[in-house]
PDB file of C-alpha atoms and ligand atoms in Angstrom:
ATOM      1  CA  UNK A 282      -4.466  -8.521   2.311  1.00  0.00           C
ATOM      2  CA  UNK A 283      -6.274  -7.918  -0.833  1.00  0.00           C
ATOM      3  CA  UNK A 284      -4.653  -7.799  -4.303  1.00  0.00           C
ATOM      4  CA  UNK A 285      -6.386  -7.759  -7.594  1.00  0.00           C
ATOM      5  CA  UNK A 286      -4.356  -8.172 -10.751  1.00  0.00           C
ATOM      6  CA  UNK A 287      -6.212  -7.203 -14.115  1.00  0.00           C
ATOM      7  CA  UNK A 288      -9.562  -8.372 -12.881  1.00  0.00           C
ATOM      8  CA  UNK A 289     -12.252  -8.432 -15.375  1.00  0.00           C
ATOM      9  CA  UNK A 290     -15.810  -9.356 -15.320  1.00  0.00           C
ATOM     10  CA  UNK A 291     -18.148 -10.027 -18.174  1.00  0.00           C
ATOM     11  CA  UNK A 292     -21.415 -11.562 -19.063  1.00  0.00           C
ATOM     12  CA  UNK A 293     -22.227 -13.208 -22.561  1.00  0.00           C
ATOM     13  CA  UNK A 294     -24.205 -10.902 -24.999  1.00  0.00           C
ATOM     14  CA  UNK A 295     -25.145 -12.045 -28.259  1.00  0.00           C
ATOM     15  CA  UNK A 296     -22.047 -13.105 -30.083  1.00  0.00           C
ATOM     16  CA  UNK A 297     -19.961 -11.212 -27.869  1.00  0.00           C
ATOM     17  CA  UNK A 298     -19.498 -10.030 -24.108  1.00  0.00           C
ATOM     18  CA  UNK A 299     -20.495  -7.022 -22.005  1.00  0.00           C
ATOM     19  CA  UNK A 300     -17.772  -6.166 -19.537  1.00  0.00           C
ATOM     20  CA  UNK A 301     -18.878  -4.863 -16.198  1.00  0.00           C
ATOM     21  CA  UNK A 302     -15.314  -4.528 -14.837  1.00  0.00           C
ATOM     22  CA  UNK A 303     -12.267  -4.078 -17.044  1.00  0.00           C
ATOM     23  CA  UNK A 304      -8.578  -4.609 -15.764  1.00  0.00           C
ATOM     24  CA  UNK A 305      -9.000  -3.684 -12.251  1.00  0.00           C
ATOM     25  CA  UNK A 306      -5.735  -3.350 -10.354  1.00  0.00           C
ATOM     26  CA  UNK A 307      -6.090  -2.799  -6.748  1.00  0.00           C
ATOM     27  CA  UNK A 308      -4.281  -3.253  -3.572  1.00  0.00           C
ATOM     28  CA  UNK A 309      -6.019  -3.087  -0.139  1.00  0.00           C
ATOM     29  CA  UNK A 310      -3.862  -3.304   3.032  1.00  0.00           C
ATOM     30  CA  UNK A 311      -4.894  -4.671   6.454  1.00  0.00           C
ATOM     31  CA  UNK A 312      -6.522  -2.312   8.500  1.00  0.00           C
ATOM     32  CA  UNK A 313      -7.541   0.106   5.687  1.00  0.00           C
ATOM     33  CA  UNK A 314     -10.968   1.568   5.430  1.00  0.00           C
ATOM     34  CA  UNK A 315     -11.986   1.904   1.790  1.00  0.00           C
ATOM     35  CA  UNK A 316     -14.973   3.522   0.074  1.00  0.00           C
ATOM     36  CA  UNK A 317     -15.829   2.551  -3.375  1.00  0.00           C
ATOM     37  CA  UNK A 318     -17.868   5.108  -5.431  1.00  0.00           C
ATOM     38  CA  UNK A 319     -18.994   5.753  -8.908  1.00  0.00           C
ATOM     39  CA  UNK A 320     -22.451   6.056 -10.803  1.00  0.00           C
ATOM     40  CA  UNK A 321     -25.117   3.361 -10.780  1.00  0.00           C
ATOM     41  CA  UNK A 322     -24.222   0.725 -13.187  1.00  0.00           C
ATOM     42  CA  UNK A 323     -20.507   1.572 -12.890  1.00  0.00           C
ATOM     43  CA  UNK A 324     -19.631  -2.088 -11.337  1.00  0.00           C
ATOM     44  CA  UNK A 325     -19.478  -1.283  -7.912  1.00  0.00           C
ATOM     45  CA  UNK A 326     -21.547  -4.130  -6.263  1.00  0.00           C
ATOM     46  CA  UNK A 327     -19.929  -6.652  -8.716  1.00  0.00           C
ATOM     47  CA  UNK A 328     -16.578  -5.410  -7.505  1.00  0.00           C
ATOM     48  CA  UNK A 329     -17.630  -5.966  -3.807  1.00  0.00           C
ATOM     49  CA  UNK A 330     -18.984  -9.192  -4.428  1.00  0.00           C
ATOM     50  CA  UNK A 331     -15.841 -10.481  -6.201  1.00  0.00           C
ATOM     51  CA  UNK A 332     -13.652  -9.222  -3.331  1.00  0.00           C
ATOM     52  CA  UNK A 333     -15.991 -10.870  -0.826  1.00  0.00           C
ATOM     53  CA  UNK A 334     -15.893 -14.156  -2.616  1.00  0.00           C
ATOM     54  CA  UNK A 335     -19.547 -14.092  -3.406  1.00  0.00           C
ATOM     55  CA  UNK A 336     -18.858 -13.927  -7.148  1.00  0.00           C
ATOM     56  CA  UNK A 337     -15.875 -14.918  -9.385  1.00  0.00           C
ATOM     57  CA  UNK A 338     -14.101 -12.799 -11.777  1.00  0.00           C
ATOM     58  CA  UNK A 339     -13.978 -13.696 -15.443  1.00  0.00           C
ATOM     59  CA  UNK A 340     -10.342 -12.871 -16.126  1.00  0.00           C
ATOM     60  CA  UNK A 341      -7.458 -11.851 -13.826  1.00  0.00           C
ATOM     61  CA  UNK A 342      -5.897 -12.913 -10.470  1.00  0.00           C
ATOM     62  CA  UNK A 343      -7.439 -12.281  -6.940  1.00  0.00           C
ATOM     63  CA  UNK A 344      -5.178 -12.937  -3.973  1.00  0.00           C
ATOM     64  CA  UNK A 345      -7.096 -12.807  -0.831  1.00  0.00           C
ATOM     65  CA  UNK A 346      -4.988 -13.326   2.389  1.00  0.00           C
ATOM     66  CA  UNK A 347      -2.245 -15.013   0.626  1.00  0.00           C
ATOM     67  CA  UNK A 348      -4.693 -17.408  -1.171  1.00  0.00           C
ATOM     68  CA  UNK A 349      -5.079 -17.290  -4.944  1.00  0.00           C
ATOM     69  CA  UNK A 350      -9.098 -17.238  -5.074  1.00  0.00           C
ATOM     70  CA  UNK A 351      -9.401 -18.840  -8.614  1.00  0.00           C
ATOM     71  CA  UNK A 352      -7.651 -21.913  -7.590  1.00  0.00           C
ATOM     72  CA  UNK A 353      -9.982 -22.465  -4.697  1.00  0.00           C
ATOM     73  CA  UNK A 354     -12.590 -25.484  -4.792  1.00  0.00           C
ATOM     74  CA  UNK A 355     -16.192 -24.155  -4.055  1.00  0.00           C
ATOM     75  CA  UNK A 356     -16.100 -25.605  -0.631  1.00  0.00           C
ATOM     76  CA  UNK A 357     -12.726 -24.083   0.308  1.00  0.00           C
ATOM     77  CA  UNK A 358     -13.978 -20.717  -0.872  1.00  0.00           C
ATOM     78  CA  UNK A 359     -17.167 -20.942   1.142  1.00  0.00           C
ATOM     79  CA  UNK A 360     -15.051 -21.792   4.163  1.00  0.00           C
ATOM     80  CA  UNK A 361     -12.721 -18.769   3.602  1.00  0.00           C
ATOM     81  CA  UNK A 362     -15.748 -16.615   3.233  1.00  0.00           C
ATOM     82  CA  UNK A 363     -17.318 -17.736   6.519  1.00  0.00           C
ATOM     83  CA  UNK A 364     -14.025 -17.475   8.312  1.00  0.00           C
ATOM     84  CA  UNK A 365     -12.577 -14.303   7.262  1.00  0.00           C
ATOM     85  CA  UNK A 366     -15.351 -12.171   5.957  1.00  0.00           C
ATOM     86  CA  UNK A 367     -18.346 -10.167   7.061  1.00  0.00           C
ATOM     87  CA  UNK A 368     -20.936  -8.972   4.745  1.00  0.00           C
ATOM     88  CA  UNK A 369     -23.426  -6.016   5.398  1.00  0.00           C
ATOM     89  CA  UNK A 370     -26.202  -5.403   2.802  1.00  0.00           C
ATOM     90  CA  UNK A 371     -28.210  -2.247   2.180  1.00  0.00           C
ATOM     91  CA  UNK A 372     -31.612  -3.934   2.537  1.00  0.00           C
ATOM     92  CA  UNK A 373     -30.125  -5.694   5.898  1.00  0.00           C
ATOM     93  CA  UNK A 374     -31.106  -9.181   4.651  1.00  0.00           C
ATOM     94  CA  UNK A 375     -32.019 -10.411   8.254  1.00  0.00           C
ATOM     95  CA  UNK A 376     -34.294 -13.536   8.394  1.00  0.00           C
ATOM     96  CA  UNK A 377     -37.966 -12.328   9.237  1.00  0.00           C
ATOM     97  CA  UNK A 378     -38.862 -15.490  11.154  1.00  0.00           C
ATOM     98  CA  UNK A 379     -35.733 -15.274  13.493  1.00  0.00           C
ATOM     99  CA  UNK A 380     -35.234 -13.058  16.582  1.00  0.00           C
ATOM    100  CA  UNK A 381     -32.580 -10.592  16.727  1.00  0.00           C
ATOM    101  CA  UNK A 382     -30.638 -13.150  18.983  1.00  0.00           C
ATOM    102  CA  UNK A 383     -31.121 -15.850  16.311  1.00  0.00           C
ATOM    103  CA  UNK A 384     -30.153 -13.750  13.440  1.00  0.00           C
ATOM    104  CA  UNK A 385     -26.901 -12.785  14.990  1.00  0.00           C
ATOM    105  CA  UNK A 386     -26.334 -16.582  16.027  1.00  0.00           C
ATOM    106  CA  UNK A 387     -26.807 -17.833  12.491  1.00  0.00           C
ATOM    107  CA  UNK A 388     -23.294 -17.566  11.138  1.00  0.00           C
ATOM    108  CA  UNK A 389     -21.893 -19.395  14.134  1.00  0.00           C
ATOM    109  CA  UNK A 390     -24.127 -22.403  13.380  1.00  0.00           C
ATOM    110  CA  UNK A 391     -23.000 -22.397   9.945  1.00  0.00           C
ATOM    111  CA  UNK A 392     -19.256 -22.373  11.357  1.00  0.00           C
ATOM    112  CA  UNK A 393     -20.151 -25.347  13.796  1.00  0.00           C
ATOM    113  CA  UNK A 394     -19.294 -23.238  16.856  1.00  0.00           C
ATOM    114  CA  UNK A 395     -20.393 -24.983  19.959  1.00  0.00           C
ATOM    115  CA  UNK A 396     -23.325 -23.938  21.910  1.00  0.00           C
ATOM    116  CA  UNK A 397     -21.742 -22.290  24.938  1.00  0.00           C
ATOM    117  CA  UNK A 398     -19.346 -20.296  22.730  1.00  0.00           C
ATOM    118  CA  UNK A 399     -22.320 -19.185  20.547  1.00  0.00           C
ATOM    119  CA  UNK A 400     -24.079 -18.053  23.725  1.00  0.00           C
ATOM    120  CA  UNK A 401     -21.092 -15.926  24.760  1.00  0.00           C
ATOM    121  CA  UNK A 402     -20.132 -14.670  21.355  1.00  0.00           C
ATOM    122  CA  UNK A 403     -23.905 -13.410  20.738  1.00  0.00           C
ATOM    123  CA  UNK A 404     -24.058 -11.956  24.346  1.00  0.00           C
ATOM    124  CA  UNK A 405     -20.679 -10.230  23.850  1.00  0.00           C
ATOM    125  CA  UNK A 406     -22.098  -8.517  20.643  1.00  0.00           C
ATOM    126  CA  UNK A 407     -25.585  -7.533  22.000  1.00  0.00           C
ATOM    127  CA  UNK A 408     -23.938  -6.169  24.835  1.00  0.00           C
ATOM    128  CA  UNK A 409     -21.185  -4.009  22.637  1.00  0.00           C
ATOM    129  CA  UNK A 410     -23.926  -2.744  20.553  1.00  0.00           C
ATOM    130  CA  UNK A 411     -26.363  -1.927  23.272  1.00  0.00           C
ATOM    131  CA  UNK A 412     -29.265  -4.254  21.943  1.00  0.00           C
ATOM    132  CA  UNK A 413     -29.568  -6.731  24.801  1.00  0.00           C
ATOM    133  CA  UNK A 414     -33.280  -5.433  25.340  1.00  0.00           C
ATOM    134  CA  UNK A 415     -34.012  -6.264  21.718  1.00  0.00           C
ATOM    135  CA  UNK A 416     -32.916  -9.638  21.614  1.00  0.00           C
ATOM    136  CA  UNK A 417     -36.199 -11.377  21.394  1.00  0.00           C
ATOM    137  CA  UNK A 418     -37.807  -9.123  19.040  1.00  0.00           C
ATOM    138  CA  UNK A 419     -38.100  -9.873  15.390  1.00  0.00           C
ATOM    139  CA  UNK A 420     -36.772  -7.645  12.642  1.00  0.00           C
ATOM    140  CA  UNK A 421     -40.132  -6.006  11.842  1.00  0.00           C
ATOM    141  CA  UNK A 422     -40.330  -4.731  15.341  1.00  0.00           C
ATOM    142  CA  UNK A 423     -37.148  -2.629  14.790  1.00  0.00           C
ATOM    143  CA  UNK A 424     -36.489   0.611  13.325  1.00  0.00           C
ATOM    144  CA  UNK A 425     -34.401   0.729   9.985  1.00  0.00           C
ATOM    145  CA  UNK A 426     -31.232   1.994  12.097  1.00  0.00           C
ATOM    146  CA  UNK A 427     -31.705  -1.005  14.640  1.00  0.00           C
ATOM    147  CA  UNK A 428     -32.197  -3.446  11.745  1.00  0.00           C
ATOM    148  CA  UNK A 429     -28.829  -2.481  10.267  1.00  0.00           C
ATOM    149  CA  UNK A 430     -27.078  -2.520  13.503  1.00  0.00           C
ATOM    150  CA  UNK A 431     -28.089  -6.189  13.857  1.00  0.00           C
ATOM    151  CA  UNK A 432     -26.884  -6.641  10.400  1.00  0.00           C
ATOM    152  CA  UNK A 433     -23.298  -5.422  11.347  1.00  0.00           C
ATOM    153  CA  UNK A 434     -23.663  -7.393  14.596  1.00  0.00           C
ATOM    154  CA  UNK A 435     -24.275 -10.644  12.594  1.00  0.00           C
ATOM    155  CA  UNK A 436     -21.378  -9.838  10.161  1.00  0.00           C
ATOM    156  CA  UNK A 437     -19.155  -9.092  13.044  1.00  0.00           C
ATOM    157  CA  UNK A 438     -19.873 -12.087  15.391  1.00  0.00           C
ATOM    158  CA  UNK A 439     -17.438 -14.556  13.516  1.00  0.00           C
ATOM    159  CA  UNK A 440     -14.569 -11.900  14.158  1.00  0.00           C
ATOM    160  CA  UNK A 441     -13.913 -11.430  10.475  1.00  0.00           C
ATOM    161  CA  UNK A 442     -10.713  -9.815   8.996  1.00  0.00           C
ATOM    162  CA  UNK A 443     -12.765  -7.703   6.673  1.00  0.00           C
ATOM    163  CA  UNK A 444     -16.310  -6.389   6.545  1.00  0.00           C
ATOM    164  CA  UNK A 445     -17.671  -5.738   3.065  1.00  0.00           C
ATOM    165  CA  UNK A 446     -20.545  -3.327   3.276  1.00  0.00           C
ATOM    166  CA  UNK A 447     -23.022  -2.517   0.044  1.00  0.00           C
ATOM    167  CA  UNK A 448     -24.586   0.769   0.448  1.00  0.00           C
ATOM    168  CA  UNK A 449     -25.131  -0.077   4.336  1.00  0.00           C
ATOM    169  CA  UNK A 450     -26.854   3.194   5.071  1.00  0.00           C
ATOM    170  CA  UNK A 451     -29.022   3.534   1.864  1.00  0.00           C
ATOM    171  CA  UNK A 452     -32.226   2.765   3.503  1.00  0.00           C
ATOM    172  CA  UNK A 453     -31.484   5.096   6.471  1.00  0.00           C
ATOM    173  CA  UNK A 454     -32.233   8.362   7.891  1.00  0.00           C
ATOM    174  CA  UNK A 455     -29.088  10.747   8.112  1.00  0.00           C
ATOM    175  CA  UNK A 456     -28.983  10.177  11.887  1.00  0.00           C
ATOM    176  CA  UNK A 457     -29.040   6.360  11.870  1.00  0.00           C
ATOM    177  CA  UNK A 458     -26.543   6.407   8.935  1.00  0.00           C
ATOM    178  CA  UNK A 459     -24.244   8.464  11.066  1.00  0.00           C
ATOM    179  CA  UNK A 460     -24.616   5.804  13.948  1.00  0.00           C
ATOM    180  CA  UNK A 461     -23.794   3.027  11.551  1.00  0.00           C
ATOM    181  CA  UNK A 462     -20.914   4.773   9.975  1.00  0.00           C
ATOM    182  CA  UNK A 463     -19.595   5.606  13.430  1.00  0.00           C
ATOM    183  CA  UNK A 464     -19.992   1.794  14.264  1.00  0.00           C
ATOM    184  CA  UNK A 465     -17.866   0.958  11.106  1.00  0.00           C
ATOM    185  CA  UNK A 466     -15.053   3.686  12.157  1.00  0.00           C
ATOM    186  CA  UNK A 467     -14.710   2.301  15.450  1.00  0.00           C
ATOM    187  CA  UNK A 468     -14.325  -1.323  14.331  1.00  0.00           C
ATOM    188  CA  UNK A 469     -11.699  -0.109  12.035  1.00  0.00           C
ATOM    189  CA  UNK A 470      -9.889   2.181  14.618  1.00  0.00           C
ATOM    190  CA  UNK A 471     -10.332   0.280  17.782  1.00  0.00           C
ATOM    191  CA  UNK A 472     -10.396  -3.400  16.550  1.00  0.00           C
ATOM    192  CA  UNK A 473      -8.345  -3.079  13.372  1.00  0.00           C
ATOM    193  CA  UNK A 474     -11.102  -4.617  11.084  1.00  0.00           C
ATOM    194  CA  UNK A 475     -10.599  -3.930   7.477  1.00  0.00           C
ATOM    195  CA  UNK A 476     -13.461  -2.299   5.887  1.00  0.00           C
ATOM    196  CA  UNK A 477     -14.710  -1.797   2.211  1.00  0.00           C
ATOM    197  CA  UNK A 478     -18.011  -0.130   1.807  1.00  0.00           C
ATOM    198  CA  UNK A 479     -19.779   0.897  -1.535  1.00  0.00           C
ATOM    199  CA  UNK A 480     -21.486   4.081  -1.075  1.00  0.00           C
ATOM    200  CA  UNK A 481     -23.144   6.958  -2.937  1.00  0.00           C
ATOM    201  CA  UNK A 482     -22.537   9.500  -0.182  1.00  0.00           C
ATOM    202  CA  UNK A 483     -19.376  11.644   0.007  1.00  0.00           C
ATOM    203  CA  UNK A 484     -19.910  12.118   3.844  1.00  0.00           C
ATOM    204  CA  UNK A 485     -20.002   8.358   4.330  1.00  0.00           C
ATOM    205  CA  UNK A 486     -16.907   7.977   2.294  1.00  0.00           C
ATOM    206  CA  UNK A 487     -15.016  10.497   4.599  1.00  0.00           C
ATOM    207  CA  UNK A 488     -15.470   7.984   7.502  1.00  0.00           C
ATOM    208  CA  UNK A 489     -12.790   5.872   5.546  1.00  0.00           C
ATOM    209  CA  UNK A 490      -9.332   6.619   4.771  1.00  0.00           C
ATOM    210  CA  UNK A 491      -9.142   6.137   1.112  1.00  0.00           C
ATOM    211  CA  UNK A 492     -11.777   6.470  -1.994  1.00  0.00           C
ATOM    212  CA  UNK A 493     -11.480   4.592  -5.032  1.00  0.00           C
ATOM    213  CA  UNK A 494     -13.834   5.592  -7.950  1.00  0.00           C
ATOM    214  CA  UNK A 495     -15.493   3.375 -10.669  1.00  0.00           C
ATOM    215  CA  UNK A 496     -16.505   4.873 -14.081  1.00  0.00           C
ATOM    216  CA  UNK A 497     -18.153   2.143 -16.783  1.00  0.00           C
ATOM    217  CA  UNK A 498     -16.281  -0.571 -15.067  1.00  0.00           C
ATOM    218  CA  UNK A 499     -12.883   1.062 -15.150  1.00  0.00           C
ATOM    219  CA  UNK A 500     -10.920   2.483 -12.110  1.00  0.00           C
ATOM    220  CA  UNK A 501     -10.901   6.189 -12.540  1.00  0.00           C
TER     221      UNK A 501
HETATM  222  P1  ADP B1076     -23.250  -0.657  -9.516  1.00  0.00           P
HETATM  223  O1  ADP B1076     -23.148  -1.456  -8.208  1.00  0.00           O
HETATM  224  O2  ADP B1076     -22.114   0.119  -9.773  1.00  0.00           O
HETATM  225  O3  ADP B1076     -24.653   0.132  -9.570  1.00  0.00           O
HETATM  226  P2  ADP B1076     -23.245  -3.207 -10.660  1.00  0.00           P
HETATM  227  O4  ADP B1076     -22.079  -3.764 -10.377  1.00  0.00           O
HETATM  228  O5  ADP B1076     -24.617  -3.626  -9.952  1.00  0.00           O
HETATM  229  O6  ADP B1076     -23.144  -1.861 -10.635  1.00  0.00           O
HETATM  230  O7  ADP B1076     -23.766  -3.520 -12.211  1.00  0.00           O
HETATM  231  C1  ADP B1076     -22.822  -2.983 -13.227  1.00  0.00           C
HETATM  232  C2  ADP B1076     -23.223  -3.301 -14.459  1.00  0.00           C
HETATM  233  O8  ADP B1076     -23.506  -4.976 -14.698  1.00  0.00           O
HETATM  234  C3  ADP B1076     -24.778  -2.897 -14.760  1.00  0.00           C
HETATM  235  O9  ADP B1076     -24.818  -2.560 -16.050  1.00  0.00           O
HETATM  236  C4  ADP B1076     -25.516  -4.248 -14.676  1.00  0.00           C
HETATM  237  O10 ADP B1076     -26.884  -4.163 -15.432  1.00  0.00           O
HETATM  238  C5  ADP B1076     -24.695  -5.397 -15.005  1.00  0.00           C
HETATM  239  N1  ADP B1076     -24.981  -6.782 -14.444  1.00  0.00           N
HETATM  240  C6  ADP B1076     -24.906  -6.930 -13.272  1.00  0.00           C
HETATM  241  N2  ADP B1076     -25.348  -8.219 -13.119  1.00  0.00           N
HETATM  242  C7  ADP B1076     -25.514  -8.751 -14.379  1.00  0.00           C
HETATM  243  C8  ADP B1076     -25.908 -10.054 -14.788  1.00  0.00           C
HETATM  244  N3  ADP B1076     -26.092 -11.260 -14.186  1.00  0.00           N
HETATM  245  N4  ADP B1076     -25.948 -10.258 -16.293  1.00  0.00           N
HETATM  246  C9  ADP B1076     -25.881  -9.274 -17.005  1.00  0.00           C
HETATM  247  N5  ADP B1076     -25.381  -7.902 -16.639  1.00  0.00           N
HETATM  248  C10 ADP B1076     -25.235  -7.700 -15.497  1.00  0.00           C
HETATM  249  P1  ADP B1077     -34.878   5.320  15.235  1.00  0.00           P
HETATM  250  O1  ADP B1077     -34.489   6.278  16.316  1.00  0.00           O
HETATM  251  O2  ADP B1077     -33.765   4.333  15.096  1.00  0.00           O
HETATM  252  O3  ADP B1077     -35.460   5.801  13.897  1.00  0.00           O
HETATM  253  P2  ADP B1077     -37.473   4.704  15.666  1.00  0.00           P
HETATM  254  O4  ADP B1077     -37.988   6.098  15.961  1.00  0.00           O
HETATM  255  O5  ADP B1077     -37.935   4.082  14.350  1.00  0.00           O
HETATM  256  O6  ADP B1077     -36.020   4.662  15.918  1.00  0.00           O
HETATM  257  O7  ADP B1077     -38.206   3.699  16.846  1.00  0.00           O
HETATM  258  C1  ADP B1077     -38.032   4.244  18.238  1.00  0.00           C
HETATM  259  C2  ADP B1077     -38.361   2.806  19.074  1.00  0.00           C
HETATM  260  O8  ADP B1077     -39.602   2.154  18.545  1.00  0.00           O
HETATM  261  C3  ADP B1077     -37.244   1.881  18.969  1.00  0.00           C
HETATM  262  O9  ADP B1077     -36.855   1.497  20.278  1.00  0.00           O
HETATM  263  C4  ADP B1077     -37.927   0.625  18.313  1.00  0.00           C
HETATM  264  O10 ADP B1077     -37.462  -0.611  19.009  1.00  0.00           O
HETATM  265  C5  ADP B1077     -39.132   0.874  18.502  1.00  0.00           C
HETATM  266  N1  ADP B1077     -40.102   0.383  17.145  1.00  0.00           N
HETATM  267  C6  ADP B1077     -39.885   0.914  16.211  1.00  0.00           C
HETATM  268  N2  ADP B1077     -40.749   0.392  14.973  1.00  0.00           N
HETATM  269  C7  ADP B1077     -41.535  -0.585  15.930  1.00  0.00           C
HETATM  270  C8  ADP B1077     -42.313  -1.619  15.469  1.00  0.00           C
HETATM  271  N3  ADP B1077     -42.827  -1.799  14.192  1.00  0.00           N
HETATM  272  N4  ADP B1077     -42.915  -2.347  16.607  1.00  0.00           N
HETATM  273  C9  ADP B1077     -42.462  -2.194  17.809  1.00  0.00           C
HETATM  274  N5  ADP B1077     -41.375  -1.289  18.270  1.00  0.00           N
HETATM  275  C10 ADP B1077     -41.049  -0.617  17.183  1.00  0.00           C
END
């Protein structure tokens, strides 16, 4: 499903370049639950953003679902991102002015899904995550754990093949963190969704079936 061949990422620095990722080779098969670990600044977020089609690599080859990513025009890349990928962020990234319902509905609007289908998909997710009673509340009226649950619901509503999560429990208490990790585990095991998360926590990493470690932009 995912294959990186010699991927590097650098930023211009004076007359030279500063490498953030160097010669990354990585394969992730459908149905895996992978945790990316490593110290601050080791390139974890950059790698996740490249994998999730949010950023482009500087060098190397990225093949995502049989598609050579570098060859894609911006528009096709956005389309692929919308159709196949869900993203969950540490700070939730919910839209404050929209209700829980509207936040979850947003990716379906971008995809041009019809009103009746949107209604049924949002209703299914609200029901599955037990947040029907919260649907008309705004993010500021929810606890952190509930906001992240909405973040996961929003990532999931488009039926993505892969969910990328960047420190999804970084802002949560341990109890809420466990709830979110159990949601990921269930999505992976019951629904077969491939999951790739960045985490600082060995405990969170153990919910997955594989850990990869980064150090100074290299795979350890
Ligand atoms: P991690 O997620 O492991 O903390 P990041 O991927 O966020 O690491 O960052 C890796 C390195 O890349 C850091 O040293 C950071 O300062 C650098 N970096 C990230 N974005 C940019 C940028 N736009 N320009 C220059 N350096 C950057
Ligand atoms: P958690 O167990 O996830 O930490 P909290 O103890 O933070 O939950 O919140 C418990 C209940 O209080 C939740 O049902 C939540 O909807 C409600 N709640 C939390 N913060 C607010 C708020 N600012 N306004 C209204 N309701 C809130």
